[in-house]
Coordinates of C-alpha atoms in Angstrom, one line a residue:
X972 CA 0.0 0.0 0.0
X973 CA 1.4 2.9 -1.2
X974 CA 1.8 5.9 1.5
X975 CA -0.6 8.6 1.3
X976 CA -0.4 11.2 4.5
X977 CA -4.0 12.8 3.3
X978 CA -5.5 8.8 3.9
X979 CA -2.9 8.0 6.7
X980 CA -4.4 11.6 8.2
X981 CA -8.0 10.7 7.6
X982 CA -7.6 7.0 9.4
X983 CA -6.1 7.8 12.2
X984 CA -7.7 11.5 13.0
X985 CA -11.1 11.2 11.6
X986 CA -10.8 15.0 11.3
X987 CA -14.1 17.2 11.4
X988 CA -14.9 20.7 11.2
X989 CA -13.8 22.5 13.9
X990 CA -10.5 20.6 14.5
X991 CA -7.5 22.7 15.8
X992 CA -4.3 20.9 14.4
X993 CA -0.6 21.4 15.7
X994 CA 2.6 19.8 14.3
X995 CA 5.5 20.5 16.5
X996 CA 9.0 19.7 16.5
X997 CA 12.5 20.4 19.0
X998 CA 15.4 22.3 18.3
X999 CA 19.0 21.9 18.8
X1000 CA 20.9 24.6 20.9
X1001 CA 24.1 24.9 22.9
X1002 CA 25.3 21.8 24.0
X1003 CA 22.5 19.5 22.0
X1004 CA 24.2 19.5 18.6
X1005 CA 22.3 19.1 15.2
X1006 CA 22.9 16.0 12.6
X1007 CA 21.3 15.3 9.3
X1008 CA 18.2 12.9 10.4
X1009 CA 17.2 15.6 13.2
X1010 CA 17.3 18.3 9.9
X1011 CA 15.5 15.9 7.4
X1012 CA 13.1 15.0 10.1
X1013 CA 12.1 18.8 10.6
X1014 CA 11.9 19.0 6.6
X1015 CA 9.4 15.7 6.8
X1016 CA 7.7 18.1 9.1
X1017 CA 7.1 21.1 7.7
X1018 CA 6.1 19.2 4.3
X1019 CA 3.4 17.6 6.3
X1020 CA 2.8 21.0 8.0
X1021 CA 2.3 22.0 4.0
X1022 CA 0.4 19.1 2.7
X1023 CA -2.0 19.6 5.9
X1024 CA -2.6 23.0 5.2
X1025 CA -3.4 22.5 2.2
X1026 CA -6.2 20.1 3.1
X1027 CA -7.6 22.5 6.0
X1028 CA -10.6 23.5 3.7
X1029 CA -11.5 20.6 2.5
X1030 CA -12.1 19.1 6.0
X1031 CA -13.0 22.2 7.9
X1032 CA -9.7 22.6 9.9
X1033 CA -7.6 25.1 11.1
X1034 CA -3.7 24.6 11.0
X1035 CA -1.6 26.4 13.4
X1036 CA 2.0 27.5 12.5
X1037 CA 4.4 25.2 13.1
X1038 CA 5.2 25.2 16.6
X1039 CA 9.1 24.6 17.9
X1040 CA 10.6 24.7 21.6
X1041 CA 14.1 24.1 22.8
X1042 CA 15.2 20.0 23.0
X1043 CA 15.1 18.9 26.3
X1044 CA 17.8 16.2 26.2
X1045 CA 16.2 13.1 27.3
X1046 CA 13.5 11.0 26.2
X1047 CA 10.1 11.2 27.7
X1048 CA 11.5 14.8 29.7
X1049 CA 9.3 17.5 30.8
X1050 CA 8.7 20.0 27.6
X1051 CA 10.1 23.1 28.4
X1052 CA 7.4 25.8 29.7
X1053 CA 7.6 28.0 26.6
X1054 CA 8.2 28.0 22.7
X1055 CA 7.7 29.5 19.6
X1056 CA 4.3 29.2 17.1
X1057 CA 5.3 30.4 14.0
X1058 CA 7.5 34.2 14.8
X1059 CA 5.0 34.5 18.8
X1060 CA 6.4 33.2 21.5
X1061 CA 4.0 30.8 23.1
X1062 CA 3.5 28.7 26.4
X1063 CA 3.4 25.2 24.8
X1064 CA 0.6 24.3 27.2
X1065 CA -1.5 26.5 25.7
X1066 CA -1.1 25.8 22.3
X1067 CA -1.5 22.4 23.2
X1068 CA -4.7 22.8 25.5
X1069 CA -6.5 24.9 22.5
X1070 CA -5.4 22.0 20.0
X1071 CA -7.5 19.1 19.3
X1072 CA -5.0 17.1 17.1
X1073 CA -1.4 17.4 17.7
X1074 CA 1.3 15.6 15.7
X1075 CA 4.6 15.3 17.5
X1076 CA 7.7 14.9 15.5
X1077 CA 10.9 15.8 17.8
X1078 CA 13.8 14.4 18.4
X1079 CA 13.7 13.5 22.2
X1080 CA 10.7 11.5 22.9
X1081 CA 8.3 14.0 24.1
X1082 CA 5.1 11.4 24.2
X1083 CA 5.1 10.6 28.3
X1084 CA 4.2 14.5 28.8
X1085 CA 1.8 14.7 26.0
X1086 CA -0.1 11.5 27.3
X1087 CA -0.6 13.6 30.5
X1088 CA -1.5 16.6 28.7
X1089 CA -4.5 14.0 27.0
X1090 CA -5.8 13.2 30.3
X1091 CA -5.9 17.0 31.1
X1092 CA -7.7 17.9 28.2
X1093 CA -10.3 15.9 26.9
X1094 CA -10.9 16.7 23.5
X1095 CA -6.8 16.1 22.8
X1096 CA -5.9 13.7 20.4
X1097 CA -2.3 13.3 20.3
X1098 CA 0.2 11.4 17.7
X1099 CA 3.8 11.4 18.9
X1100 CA 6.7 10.4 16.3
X1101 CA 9.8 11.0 18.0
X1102 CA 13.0 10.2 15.8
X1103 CA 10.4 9.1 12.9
X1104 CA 12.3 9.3 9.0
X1105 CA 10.9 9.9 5.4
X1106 CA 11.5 5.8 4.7
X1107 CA 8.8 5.0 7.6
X1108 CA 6.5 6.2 5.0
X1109 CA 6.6 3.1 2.8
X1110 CA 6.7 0.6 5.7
X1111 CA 5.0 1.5 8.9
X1112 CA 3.3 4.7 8.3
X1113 CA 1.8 2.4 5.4
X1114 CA 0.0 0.0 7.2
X1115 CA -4.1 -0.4 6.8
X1116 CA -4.9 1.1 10.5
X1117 CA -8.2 -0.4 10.5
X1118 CA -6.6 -4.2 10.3
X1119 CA -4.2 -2.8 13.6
X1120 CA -6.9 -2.1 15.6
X1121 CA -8.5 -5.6 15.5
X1122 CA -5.4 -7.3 15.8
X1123 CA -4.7 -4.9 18.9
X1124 CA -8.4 -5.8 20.1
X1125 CA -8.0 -9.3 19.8
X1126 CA -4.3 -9.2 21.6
X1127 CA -5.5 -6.9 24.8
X1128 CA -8.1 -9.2 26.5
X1129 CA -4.9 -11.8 26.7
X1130 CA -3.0 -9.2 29.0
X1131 CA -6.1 -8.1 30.6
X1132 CA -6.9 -11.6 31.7
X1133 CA -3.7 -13.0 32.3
X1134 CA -1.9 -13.0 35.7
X1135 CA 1.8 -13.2 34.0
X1136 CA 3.6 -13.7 31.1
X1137 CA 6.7 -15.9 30.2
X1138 CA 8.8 -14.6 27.7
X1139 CA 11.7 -17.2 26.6
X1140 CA 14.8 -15.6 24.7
X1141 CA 16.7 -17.2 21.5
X1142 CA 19.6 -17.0 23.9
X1143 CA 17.8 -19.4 26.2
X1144 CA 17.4 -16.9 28.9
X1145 CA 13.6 -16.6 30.6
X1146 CA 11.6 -13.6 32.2
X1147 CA 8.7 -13.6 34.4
X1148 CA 6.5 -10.3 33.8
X1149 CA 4.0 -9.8 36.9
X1150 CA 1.2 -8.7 35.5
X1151 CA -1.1 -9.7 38.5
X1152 CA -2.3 -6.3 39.5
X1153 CA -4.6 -5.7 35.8
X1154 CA -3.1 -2.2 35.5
X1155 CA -4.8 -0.3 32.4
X1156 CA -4.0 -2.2 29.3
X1157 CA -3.1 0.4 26.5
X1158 CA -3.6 -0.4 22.5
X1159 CA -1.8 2.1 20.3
X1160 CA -4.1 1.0 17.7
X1161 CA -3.3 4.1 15.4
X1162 CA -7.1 5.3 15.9
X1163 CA -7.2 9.0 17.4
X1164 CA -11.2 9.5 16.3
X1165 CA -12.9 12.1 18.3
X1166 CA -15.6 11.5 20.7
X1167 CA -13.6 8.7 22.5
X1168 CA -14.3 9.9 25.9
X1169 CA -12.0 11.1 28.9
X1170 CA -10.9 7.9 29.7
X1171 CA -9.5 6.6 26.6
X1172 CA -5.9 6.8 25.5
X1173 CA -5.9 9.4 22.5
X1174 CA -2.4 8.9 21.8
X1175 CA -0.8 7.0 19.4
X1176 CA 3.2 6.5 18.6
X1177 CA 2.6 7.0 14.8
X1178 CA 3.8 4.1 13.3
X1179 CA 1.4 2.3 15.3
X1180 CA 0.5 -1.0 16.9
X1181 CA 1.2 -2.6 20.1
X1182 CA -0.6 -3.6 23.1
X1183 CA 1.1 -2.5 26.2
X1184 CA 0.7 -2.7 30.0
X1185 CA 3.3 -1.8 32.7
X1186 CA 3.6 -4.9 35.6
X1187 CA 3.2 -5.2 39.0
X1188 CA 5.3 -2.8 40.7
X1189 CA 4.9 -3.2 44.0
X1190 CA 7.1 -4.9 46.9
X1191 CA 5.4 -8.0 46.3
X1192 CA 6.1 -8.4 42.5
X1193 CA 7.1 -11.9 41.0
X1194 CA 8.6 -10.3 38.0
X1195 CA 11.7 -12.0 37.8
X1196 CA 14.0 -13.3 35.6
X1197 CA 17.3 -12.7 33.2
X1198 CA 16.9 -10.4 30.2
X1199 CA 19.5 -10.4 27.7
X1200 CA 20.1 -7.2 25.0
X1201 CA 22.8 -6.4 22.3
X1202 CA 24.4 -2.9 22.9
X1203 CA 26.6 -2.7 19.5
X1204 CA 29.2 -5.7 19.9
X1205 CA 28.5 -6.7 23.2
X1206 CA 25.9 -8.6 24.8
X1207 CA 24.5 -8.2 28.6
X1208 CA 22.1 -9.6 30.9
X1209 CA 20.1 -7.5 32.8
X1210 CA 19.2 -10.0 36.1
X1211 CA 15.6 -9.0 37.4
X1212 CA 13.9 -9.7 40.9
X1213 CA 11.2 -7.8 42.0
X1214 CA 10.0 -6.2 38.3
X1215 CA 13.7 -4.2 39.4
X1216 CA 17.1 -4.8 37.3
X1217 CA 19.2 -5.6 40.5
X1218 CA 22.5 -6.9 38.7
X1219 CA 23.9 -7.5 35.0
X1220 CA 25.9 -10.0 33.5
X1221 CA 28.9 -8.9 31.6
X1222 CA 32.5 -7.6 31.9
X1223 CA 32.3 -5.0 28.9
X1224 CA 32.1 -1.2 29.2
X1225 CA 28.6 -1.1 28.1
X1226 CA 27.7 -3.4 31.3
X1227 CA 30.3 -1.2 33.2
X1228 CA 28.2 1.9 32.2
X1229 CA 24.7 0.0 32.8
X1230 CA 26.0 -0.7 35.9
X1231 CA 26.9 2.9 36.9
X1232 CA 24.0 4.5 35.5
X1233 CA 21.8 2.1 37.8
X1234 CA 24.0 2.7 40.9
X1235 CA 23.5 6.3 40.4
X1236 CA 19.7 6.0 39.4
X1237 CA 17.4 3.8 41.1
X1238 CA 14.4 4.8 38.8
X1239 CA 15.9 3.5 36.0
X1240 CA 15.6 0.4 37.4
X1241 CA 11.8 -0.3 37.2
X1242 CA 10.3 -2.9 34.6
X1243 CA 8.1 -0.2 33.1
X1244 CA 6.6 -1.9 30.0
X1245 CA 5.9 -5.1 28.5
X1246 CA 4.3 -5.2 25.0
X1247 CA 3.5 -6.6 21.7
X1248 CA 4.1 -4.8 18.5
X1249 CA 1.0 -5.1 15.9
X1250 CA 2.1 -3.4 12.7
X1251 CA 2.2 -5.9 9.8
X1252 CA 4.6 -3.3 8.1
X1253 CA 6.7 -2.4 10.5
X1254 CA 10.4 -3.3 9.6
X1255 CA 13.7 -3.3 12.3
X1256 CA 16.2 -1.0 11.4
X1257 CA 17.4 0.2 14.7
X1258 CA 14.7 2.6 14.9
X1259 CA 13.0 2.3 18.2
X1260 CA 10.1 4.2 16.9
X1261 CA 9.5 1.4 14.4
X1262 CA 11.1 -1.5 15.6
X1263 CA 8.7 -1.6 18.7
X1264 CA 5.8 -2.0 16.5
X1265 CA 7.0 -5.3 15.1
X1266 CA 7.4 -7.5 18.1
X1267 CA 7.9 -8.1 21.3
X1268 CA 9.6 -5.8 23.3
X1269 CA 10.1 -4.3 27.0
X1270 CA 11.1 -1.7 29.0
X1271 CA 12.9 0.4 32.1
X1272 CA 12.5 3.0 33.6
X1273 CA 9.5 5.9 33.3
X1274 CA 6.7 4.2 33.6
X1275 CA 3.6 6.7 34.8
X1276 CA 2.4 7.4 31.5
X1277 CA 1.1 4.0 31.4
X1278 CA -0.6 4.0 34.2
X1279 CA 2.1 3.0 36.6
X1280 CA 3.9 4.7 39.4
X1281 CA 7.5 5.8 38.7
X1282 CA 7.6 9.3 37.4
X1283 CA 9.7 12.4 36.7
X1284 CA 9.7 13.4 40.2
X1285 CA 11.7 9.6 40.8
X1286 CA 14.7 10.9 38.6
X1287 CA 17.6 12.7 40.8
X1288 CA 16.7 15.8 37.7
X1289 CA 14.6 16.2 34.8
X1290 CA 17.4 15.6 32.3
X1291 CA 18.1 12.0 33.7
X1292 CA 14.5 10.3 33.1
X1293 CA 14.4 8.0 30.9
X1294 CA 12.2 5.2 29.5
X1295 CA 14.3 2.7 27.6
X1296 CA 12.7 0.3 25.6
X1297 CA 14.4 -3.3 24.0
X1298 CA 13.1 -4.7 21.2
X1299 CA 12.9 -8.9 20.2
X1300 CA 11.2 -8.6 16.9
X1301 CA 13.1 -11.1 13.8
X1302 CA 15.5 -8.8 12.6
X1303 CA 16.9 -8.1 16.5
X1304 CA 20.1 -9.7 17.3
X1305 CA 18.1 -11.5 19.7
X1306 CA 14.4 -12.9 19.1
X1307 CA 11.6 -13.8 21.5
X1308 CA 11.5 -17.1 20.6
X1309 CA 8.0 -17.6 22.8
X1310 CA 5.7 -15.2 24.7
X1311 CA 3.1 -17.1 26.9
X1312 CA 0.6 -15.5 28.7
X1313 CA -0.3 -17.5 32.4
X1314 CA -3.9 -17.3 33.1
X1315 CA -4.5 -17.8 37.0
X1316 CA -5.6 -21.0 36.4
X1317 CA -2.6 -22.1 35.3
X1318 CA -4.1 -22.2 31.4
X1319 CA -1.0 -20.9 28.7
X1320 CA -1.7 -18.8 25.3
X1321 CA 1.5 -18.7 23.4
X1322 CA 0.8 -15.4 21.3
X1323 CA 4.9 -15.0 19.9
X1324 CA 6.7 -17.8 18.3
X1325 CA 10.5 -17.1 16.8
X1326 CA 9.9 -13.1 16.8
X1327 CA 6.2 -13.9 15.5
X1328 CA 2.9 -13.1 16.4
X1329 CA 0.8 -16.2 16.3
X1330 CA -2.4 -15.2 18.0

């Protein structure tokens, strides 16, 4: 399916007359230095800013100027207080609050504050593409949204109704995700359609698709396990007890440096996420944005905007939250090889065979 952004626009926002759309973006400054994917990502933005505008009549819609703010630094940060709309400097809450559809294309995650801002303002509809490129047009960006949502409908009762979930590595390794507690189970179906009520999500990663829920974090949690990731040539363990990383495996400099960072920050080390990508299209190329979408995958860290209880206030400072998420899609150096979910009566559903979906 070819990509179109005035069909990928209608799927996922439904627009109507009336709509209020913002497409923002970060800036480099001082320290936080420029590179060529940040600058072609801006250009992908302002050419959907362009194409946009240029459909505002014919679906009643009124297009702000692009809006920019200073980059924050870290993924999933606090945005800064103010930026600029066009040549006016703005608050960004503002903006935001009088928007009904924004579209979010930075380069530091900014989609844990913007799912708060949806739960402060109702008739928000948010779609958050940090680090997206052009070539996501003619893989994930592609995908029929309609045929996401059913597959994310199908997969979310199996977290809803499941007490745990068994996750076996190609490395051999196992983890056991608590998921006990039945916090809210998300679907980033790709479906921002108004009228959805207060208490749905109204965000979307854009490209789309995964089911998601954050575990049982309390003092009680069974989450346990070893997890093993690739960091460029070297390969660690992260040891888990308690839905907490409390050791890793390895003698390298990226364990070294895992190692410090956790000593130094105990927030980081909270089993945040667990999820299963949905998007038939999505490809891995080391793009976290898309990679997610296409398998299995977890994650430390920030994990409030799901619904669970570690947030920015955790973090020693603003600039150290994180929310660092490991993919095990094929095409990963490593590859769920199965993903059960436990029902409490003991009852399995294997949903993921060899990177997979199956379910």
């Amino acid at each position: 399916m070819a990509f179109e952004l005035e069909k990928l626009f209608v799927d996922v926002f439904a627009p109507q007359s009336g709509d209020v759309v913002t497409i923002m973006y970060d800036l480099p400054h001082s320290e936080i230095r420029d590179h060529k994917e940040w600058r072609e990502r801006r250009q992908m933005a302002d050419e959907w800013h362009q194409q946009i505008a240029g459909l505002s009549q014919s679906y009643g819609v009124l297009v702000n100027p692009i809006v920019t703010y200073d980059a924050t630094g870290a993924h999933n940060a606090d945005m800064p207080e103010y930026g600029m709309c066009g040549d006016e400097r703005v608050r960004l809450e503002d903006i935001i609050r009088d928007s009904t559809i924004v579209i979010s294309m930075p380069q530091f995650s900014a989609s844990a504050p913007l799912i708060g801002f949806t739960r402060t303002y109702p008739n928000l509809r948010v779609a958050s593409m940090p680090m997206a490129t052009k070539s996501m047009e003619e893989t994930g960006l592609s995908a029929d949204y309609k045929q996401i949502a059913a597959t994310c409908a199908r997969i979310a009762p199996l977290f809803e109704n499941a007490s745990g979930i068994e996750v076996t590595f190609s490395t051999g390794h196992t983890c056991y995700f608590d998921v006990s507690d039945h916090k809210t189970v998300l679907q980033d179906n790709g479906l921002l359609h108004p009228g959805a009520g207060k208490d749905a999500l109204r965000f979307a990663n854009l490209p789309a698709g995964e089911v998601l829920t954050c575990p049982n974090e309390a003092e009680n949690s069974r989450t346990t396990g070893e997890i093993p990731a690739v960091f460029g040539d070297e390969t660690i363990v992260f040891i888990v007890g308690n839905n907490e990383i409390i050791d890793i495996k390895g003698d390298g400099p990226v364990a070294q440096k895992k190692r410090r960072e956790f000593r130094e920050e105990a927030a980081l080390r909270n089993i945040a996420e667990v999820a299963i990508g949905c998007n038939d299209k999505a490809v891995v190329t080391g793009n976290i944005l898309e990679d997610e979408k296409a398998g299995f995958h977890w994650a430390y860290g920030r994990s409030d905007q799901f619904g669970g209880t570690v947030g920015v206030g955790d973090f020693s400072s603003p600039d150290k939250v994180r929310h660092i998420d490991i993919v095990y899609a094929r095409g990963n150096p490593i590859v769920c090889t199965r993903f059960d979910f436990i029902f409490p009566n003991g009852a399995r559903k294997t949903a993921i065979t060899d990177g997979l979906l199956c379910v």
